[in-house]
Coordinates of C-alpha atoms and ligand atoms in Angstrom, one line a residue:
X1 CA -99.7 -9.0 -55.9
X2 CA -102.8 -8.9 -54.4
X3 CA -103.4 -11.9 -52.7
X4 CA -106.2 -10.7 -50.3
X5 CA -109.4 -12.6 -51.1
X6 CA -113.2 -10.5 -51.0
X7 CA -116.6 -11.1 -50.5
X8 CA -117.9 -9.2 -53.0
X9 CA -114.9 -8.4 -55.3
X10 CA -113.0 -10.8 -57.2
X11 CA -109.3 -9.7 -58.2
X12 CA -107.1 -11.2 -61.5
X13 CA -104.1 -10.0 -62.4
X14 CA -102.7 -11.6 -65.4
X15 CA -98.7 -11.4 -66.3
X16 CA -99.1 -8.7 -69.1
X17 CA -100.3 -6.4 -65.9
X18 CA -103.7 -5.9 -66.7
X19 CA -105.1 -6.5 -63.3
X20 CA -108.8 -7.2 -63.5
X21 CA -111.3 -6.3 -61.0
X22 CA -114.8 -7.8 -60.9
X23 CA -117.6 -6.5 -58.9
X24 CA -119.1 -10.2 -57.5
X25 CA -122.3 -10.2 -55.9
X26 CA -124.3 -11.5 -59.4
X27 CA -127.4 -13.1 -57.3
X28 CA -128.0 -9.1 -56.0
X29 CA -127.0 -7.9 -59.8
X30 CA -123.4 -6.3 -58.5
X31 CA -125.3 -4.0 -56.5
X32 CA -123.3 -1.6 -54.3
X33 CA -123.2 -2.1 -50.6
X34 CA -120.9 -0.6 -47.6
X35 CA -119.4 -3.9 -47.8
X36 CA -118.7 -3.6 -51.6
X37 CA -118.1 -0.2 -51.1
X38 CA -115.1 -0.8 -48.4
X39 CA -113.7 -3.5 -50.7
X40 CA -113.5 -1.8 -53.7
X41 CA -112.2 1.0 -51.8
X42 CA -109.1 -1.1 -50.3
X43 CA -108.6 -2.7 -53.9
X44 CA -108.0 0.1 -56.1
X45 CA -105.8 2.3 -53.5
X46 CA -104.0 -1.1 -53.4
X47 CA -103.8 -1.6 -56.9
X48 CA -102.6 2.1 -57.0
X49 CA -99.5 1.1 -56.3
X50 CA -99.2 -2.0 -57.1
X51 CA -96.4 -2.7 -58.9
X52 CA -97.8 -6.1 -61.0
X53 CA -100.6 -4.3 -62.3
X54 CA -100.4 -1.6 -65.2
X55 CA -103.5 -1.0 -65.9
X56 CA -107.2 -1.5 -64.5
X57 CA -110.3 -3.1 -66.5
X58 CA -113.8 -3.3 -63.8
X59 CA -116.2 -5.2 -64.8
X60 CA -119.2 -7.4 -63.2
X61 CA -119.9 -10.9 -62.7
X62 CA -123.9 -12.2 -64.3
X63 CA -125.9 -10.5 -66.3
X64 CA -125.2 -7.1 -64.0
X65 CA -122.1 -4.4 -64.4
X66 CA -123.5 -3.2 -61.4
X67 CA -128.0 -2.1 -60.2
X68 CA -126.7 0.8 -58.6
X69 CA -126.2 1.3 -54.7
X70 CA -127.6 -1.6 -52.7
X71 CA -130.8 0.1 -52.0
X72 CA -131.3 -1.9 -48.6
X73 CA -127.7 -2.0 -47.3
X74 CA -126.4 1.3 -48.4
X75 CA -129.4 3.1 -48.3
X76 CA -131.9 1.5 -45.6
X77 CA -130.0 -0.6 -42.9
X78 CA -127.6 2.5 -43.1
X79 CA -131.1 5.5 -42.1
X80 CA -130.4 5.9 -38.7
X81 CA -126.9 5.4 -38.5
X82 CA -125.0 8.5 -39.2
X83 CA -121.5 6.9 -38.4
X84 CA -122.3 4.1 -40.5
X85 CA -123.9 5.8 -43.4
X86 CA -120.4 8.5 -43.4
X87 CA -118.5 5.2 -43.8
X88 CA -120.0 3.7 -46.5
X89 CA -120.3 7.1 -48.1
X90 CA -116.6 7.8 -47.5
X91 CA -115.8 4.4 -48.7
X92 CA -117.9 4.6 -52.4
X93 CA -115.5 7.8 -53.4
X94 CA -113.1 5.0 -54.9
X95 CA -116.0 5.5 -57.7
X96 CA -115.7 9.6 -58.7
X97 CA -113.1 11.1 -56.6
X98 CA -110.1 8.1 -56.8
X99 CA -110.6 6.8 -59.9
X100 CA -110.7 10.3 -61.8
X101 CA -107.6 10.9 -61.1
X102 CA -106.1 8.0 -61.4
X103 CA -102.7 7.0 -61.7
X104 CA -102.9 4.3 -63.9
X105 CA -105.4 3.5 -66.8
X106 CA -108.7 2.3 -66.0
X107 CA -111.2 0.5 -68.3
X108 CA -115.3 0.2 -67.5
X109 CA -115.9 -2.7 -69.4
X110 CA -119.8 -3.1 -69.2
X111 CA -121.4 -6.3 -69.4
X112 CA -124.6 -6.0 -68.5
X113 CA -127.6 -3.5 -66.5
X114 CA -125.4 -0.5 -65.4
X115 CA -128.0 1.5 -63.3
X116 CA -127.6 4.7 -61.0
X117 CA -125.1 5.2 -58.9
X118 CA -123.0 2.2 -61.2
X119 CA -123.1 5.5 -64.2
X120 CA -120.7 6.8 -61.3
X121 CA -118.1 4.4 -62.0
X122 CA -118.3 3.7 -65.7
X123 CA -118.3 7.6 -66.5
X124 CA -115.0 8.5 -64.1
X125 CA -113.1 5.4 -65.3
X126 CA -110.8 6.5 -68.1
X127 CA -112.4 4.3 -70.9
X128 CA -115.5 2.9 -71.0
X129 CA -117.0 -0.3 -73.5
X130 CA -120.4 -1.6 -73.9
X131 CA -121.6 -4.5 -75.1
X132 CA -124.5 -3.9 -77.0
X133 CA -127.4 -5.6 -75.5
X134 CA -126.0 -3.7 -71.9
X135 CA -129.1 -2.1 -70.4
X136 CA -128.3 1.1 -68.6
X137 CA -131.0 3.1 -66.8
X138 CA -131.1 6.1 -64.4
X139 CA -133.7 4.3 -62.3
X140 CA -133.5 6.7 -59.4
X141 CA -136.7 9.7 -60.9
X142 CA -138.8 6.1 -60.4
X143 CA -138.0 5.3 -56.8
X144 CA -137.9 8.3 -55.4
X145 CA -134.3 10.5 -55.7
X146 CA -132.3 12.2 -57.7
X147 CA -129.5 10.9 -59.3
X148 CA -126.7 11.9 -56.4
X149 CA -123.4 10.7 -55.9
X150 CA -122.1 13.3 -58.5
X151 CA -124.4 11.3 -61.1
X152 CA -126.3 14.3 -62.6
X153 CA -122.8 15.7 -62.7
X154 CA -121.0 13.4 -64.6
X155 CA -124.0 13.0 -66.8
X156 CA -124.3 16.2 -67.5
X157 CA -120.8 17.1 -68.3
X158 CA -120.8 13.4 -70.6
X159 CA -124.1 13.8 -72.6
X160 CA -125.8 16.3 -75.2
X161 CA -127.9 18.8 -73.0
X162 CA -130.8 17.4 -74.2
X163 CA -130.1 13.5 -74.0
X164 CA -129.2 14.4 -69.9
X165 CA -132.1 15.9 -68.8
X166 CA -134.3 13.1 -70.8
X167 CA -132.6 9.9 -69.2
X168 CA -132.8 11.5 -65.8
X169 CA -136.1 12.8 -65.4
X170 CA -137.9 9.5 -67.3
X171 CA -135.1 7.0 -66.7
X172 CA -135.9 5.2 -69.4
X173 CA -133.5 2.5 -70.4
X174 CA -131.4 2.6 -73.3
X175 CA -128.4 -0.1 -74.8
X176 CA -124.7 -0.3 -75.1
X177 CA -125.4 0.8 -78.8
X178 CA -127.0 4.1 -77.6
X179 CA -124.8 4.7 -74.8
X180 CA -121.5 5.0 -77.3
X181 CA -123.4 6.8 -79.6
X182 CA -124.5 9.5 -76.7
X183 CA -121.1 9.6 -75.4
X184 CA -121.6 7.7 -72.1
X185 CA -119.2 5.0 -73.4
X186 CA -116.3 4.9 -75.4
X187 CA -117.7 1.8 -78.3
X188 CA -120.5 -0.5 -78.0
X189 CA -119.7 -4.4 -78.9
X190 CA -121.6 -7.5 -79.6
X191 CA -121.2 -9.1 -76.4
X192 CA -119.4 -12.6 -77.7
X193 CA -116.4 -9.2 -78.6
X194 CA -116.5 -7.3 -75.4
X195 CA -113.8 -9.1 -73.4
X196 CA -111.4 -9.1 -76.6
X197 CA -111.9 -5.2 -77.4
X198 CA -111.0 -4.7 -74.1
X199 CA -108.6 -6.2 -74.1
X200 CA -107.5 -5.1 -77.1
X201 CA -107.6 -1.5 -75.4
X202 CA -105.9 -2.4 -73.0
X203 CA -102.6 -3.2 -75.0
X204 CA -102.6 -0.6 -77.0
X205 CA -102.8 1.8 -73.7
X206 CA -99.7 -0.6 -72.0
X207 CA -97.4 -0.1 -75.8
X208 CA -97.6 3.5 -74.4
X209 CA -94.9 5.7 -72.3
X210 CA -96.9 5.1 -68.4
X211 CA -95.4 8.2 -67.8
X212 CA -97.2 10.2 -70.6
X213 CA -100.5 8.4 -70.5
X214 CA -100.8 9.3 -66.7
X215 CA -99.5 12.5 -67.6
X216 CA -102.0 13.1 -70.5
X217 CA -105.5 11.8 -68.9
X218 CA -104.9 14.2 -65.6
X219 CA -104.2 16.8 -68.2
X220 CA -107.9 15.8 -70.0
X221 CA -109.4 15.7 -66.9
X222 CA -107.5 19.0 -64.9
X223 CA -107.4 21.2 -67.3
X224 CA -112.0 20.8 -67.6
X225 CA -112.4 23.7 -65.2
X226 CA -109.6 25.5 -65.2
X227 CA -109.3 28.7 -66.8
X228 CA -106.8 29.4 -70.5
X229 CA -104.0 30.5 -68.0
X230 CA -104.5 28.7 -65.3
X231 CA -104.4 25.4 -67.9
X232 CA -101.6 26.8 -69.1
X233 CA -99.1 26.8 -66.2
X234 CA -100.8 23.2 -65.3
X235 CA -99.6 22.0 -68.5
X236 CA -96.3 23.4 -68.2
X237 CA -95.6 22.2 -64.8
X238 CA -97.3 18.8 -66.0
X239 CA -94.7 18.3 -68.4
X240 CA -91.8 19.3 -66.8
X241 CA -93.6 16.3 -64.1
X242 CA -93.2 13.6 -66.4
X243 CA -89.3 14.4 -67.6
X244 CA -88.9 14.0 -63.7
X245 CA -90.4 11.1 -63.3
X246 CA -88.7 9.0 -66.4
X247 CA -85.5 10.5 -65.5
X248 CA -86.5 8.6 -62.3
X249 CA -86.3 5.1 -64.6
X250 CA -83.3 6.4 -66.6
X251 CA -85.4 7.5 -69.2
X252 CA -86.6 10.8 -71.6
X253 CA -89.5 10.8 -73.4
X254 CA -89.5 13.6 -75.6
X255 CA -85.8 12.9 -76.5
X256 CA -86.3 9.3 -77.0
X257 CA -89.1 9.9 -79.3
X258 CA -87.2 13.2 -81.4
X259 CA -84.2 11.2 -82.2
X260 CA -86.0 7.5 -82.5
X261 CA -88.3 8.8 -85.6
X262 CA -85.6 11.6 -86.9
X263 CA -82.2 9.6 -86.3
X264 CA -82.9 6.1 -86.4
X265 CA -85.9 6.5 -88.6
X266 CA -87.6 3.4 -86.3
X267 CA -91.3 4.5 -86.0
X268 CA -93.7 7.2 -87.1
X269 CA -95.6 8.6 -84.5
X270 CA -98.9 8.8 -86.4
X271 CA -98.6 4.7 -86.3
X272 CA -97.1 3.8 -83.0
X273 CA -95.0 4.4 -80.0
X274 CA -91.6 4.9 -79.8
X275 CA -89.3 1.3 -79.3
X276 CA -89.4 0.7 -76.0
X277 CA -91.5 3.5 -74.6
X278 CA -93.5 1.1 -72.1
X279 CA -90.4 -0.4 -70.9
X280 CA -88.3 2.9 -71.0
X281 CA -85.1 1.1 -72.8
X282 CA -83.5 2.9 -75.4
X283 CA -82.6 2.1 -78.6
X284 CA -78.6 2.2 -79.6
X285 CA -78.1 5.8 -80.8
X286 CA -77.9 5.8 -84.5
X287 CA -78.6 1.6 -84.1
X288 CA -80.8 0.0 -87.2
X289 CA -84.3 0.4 -87.3
X290 CA -86.0 -2.3 -85.1
X291 CA -87.5 -5.1 -87.0
X292 CA -89.9 -5.4 -84.3
X293 CA -91.0 -1.7 -84.9
X294 CA -91.7 -2.1 -88.7
X295 CA -93.2 -4.6 -87.8
X296 CA -95.3 -3.8 -85.5
X297 CA -98.0 -1.3 -87.8
X298 CA -99.1 -1.5 -90.8
X299 CA -96.4 1.3 -92.4
X300 CA -93.2 0.3 -93.5
X301 CA -90.2 1.0 -91.2
X302 CA -88.6 4.0 -93.0
X303 CA -85.4 4.2 -94.6
X304 CA -82.4 6.1 -93.7
X305 CA -81.5 8.9 -96.9
Ligands
ACO1 N1 -130.4 -2.6 -54.1 C1 -130.7 -4.2 -53.5 N2 -130.9 -5.4 -54.4 C2 -131.0 -5.5 -55.7 C3 -130.4 -4.2 -56.4 C4 -130.1 -2.9 -55.3 N3 -130.2 -1.7 -56.8 N4 -130.4 -4.9 -57.8 C5 -131.3 -5.8 -57.7 N5 -131.5 -6.6 -56.6 C6 -131.4 -7.7 -56.0 C7 -133.0 -7.8 -56.0 O1 -134.0 -7.9 -54.7 C8 -132.9 -9.4 -55.8 O2 -132.9 -9.6 -54.7 P1 -133.3 -11.3 -54.4 O3 -133.1 -12.1 -54.8 O4 -132.8 -11.7 -53.1 O5 -134.8 -11.1 -54.4 C9 -132.4 -9.8 -57.2 O6 -131.1 -8.8 -56.9 C10 -132.4 -10.1 -58.3 O7 -133.2 -9.0 -59.2 P2 -134.3 -9.0 -59.9 O8 -135.5 -7.7 -60.4 O9 -135.5 -10.5 -59.9 O10 -133.5 -9.7 -61.2 P3 -133.7 -8.4 -62.8 O11 -132.3 -9.8 -63.3 O12 -135.1 -9.2 -63.1 O13 -133.7 -7.2 -63.0 C11 -132.6 -5.1 -62.7 C12 -132.1 -6.6 -62.9 C13 -133.1 -4.4 -64.1 C14 -131.1 -4.4 -61.8 C15 -133.5 -5.4 -61.3 O14 -133.2 -6.0 -60.4 C16 -133.9 -3.4 -61.0 O15 -134.2 -2.5 -61.5 N6 -133.0 -3.6 -59.6 C17 -132.8 -1.8 -59.2 C18 -131.9 -1.2 -59.6 C19 -131.7 0.5 -59.1 O16 -133.0 1.5 -59.5 N7 -131.0 0.9 -58.5 C20 -130.5 1.5 -57.7 C21 -130.5 2.5 -58.9 S1 -130.2 4.6 -57.9 C22 -128.3 4.5 -57.0 O17 -127.5 4.2 -57.4 C23 -128.4 6.1 -56.0

């Protein structure tokens, strides 16, 4: 449990393992100052090994998700102070290097303005859900820089090429709905449903085997820029790592998942994870299909022949 209080960020931890990280400079539209970045680096580092945190949702307080880098504090006030600039830049890597291969699932919940440098953490979180009403803009071109901080790279990887060029070079705004159509976010929903839909996704992810989920998200990230051969080796090694991590908690997802489907007929993998995936508890060998597994999804429990 993270007990420390921060000046630019709030951390709310739910009992089920969901931890909310809420940018808390609403009066500055959650613009990212050097202090903000230092706090975010500390928080994200701590949560990665916090036993009470199984999944992180990042979002903003007020009308903005984040108005990007703080033009005054992050840029102008560090000009002429290379040490301060370097420290701010190093701490701002929570958004890309840290989030990209984070050891726990992350969701960015885009509640309002998402501008410039905020694209980085929106795109580096594993999942993103926006309010239909959210406003996105690559405003850099309008005030004098190119989209740095890996934004150009992330945008050109995520968007269709013509959309990437168009929005980077015009700075035009687009909505959460348009962001979903372009692949910037997974989905957009009316703002009144944003929290509910985000928690629905979080709950779904928390029901998975955490080691399998971690390995899967790393595999999707890491293989993006690998050769075919390297990807094959990486995936073999990653599969072995999952087994090893599961063994450390006295579990074997692979064997358990197959056993519950083939022998116990306790679940169907197409509709739900196997029973006990999240907590690593196995069912009795040859035991009855669990009522909870059958109830959970629309699919009926499977019958033994
Ligand atoms: N940096 C520093 N201060 C900011 C930023 C920012 N990125 N964004 C907003 N603020 C401050 C404003 O200066 C203002 O402060 P003040 O009350 O002390 O005058 C306060 O937040 C509110 O801003 P408004 O413009 O009044 O808020 P409004 O809701 O009307 O507009 C909007 C919000 C559209 C986000 C607007 O503030 C804006 O265009 N901000 C700049 C966004 C931007 O270009 N960010 C940089 C992206 S590039 C990068 O990150 C590398």
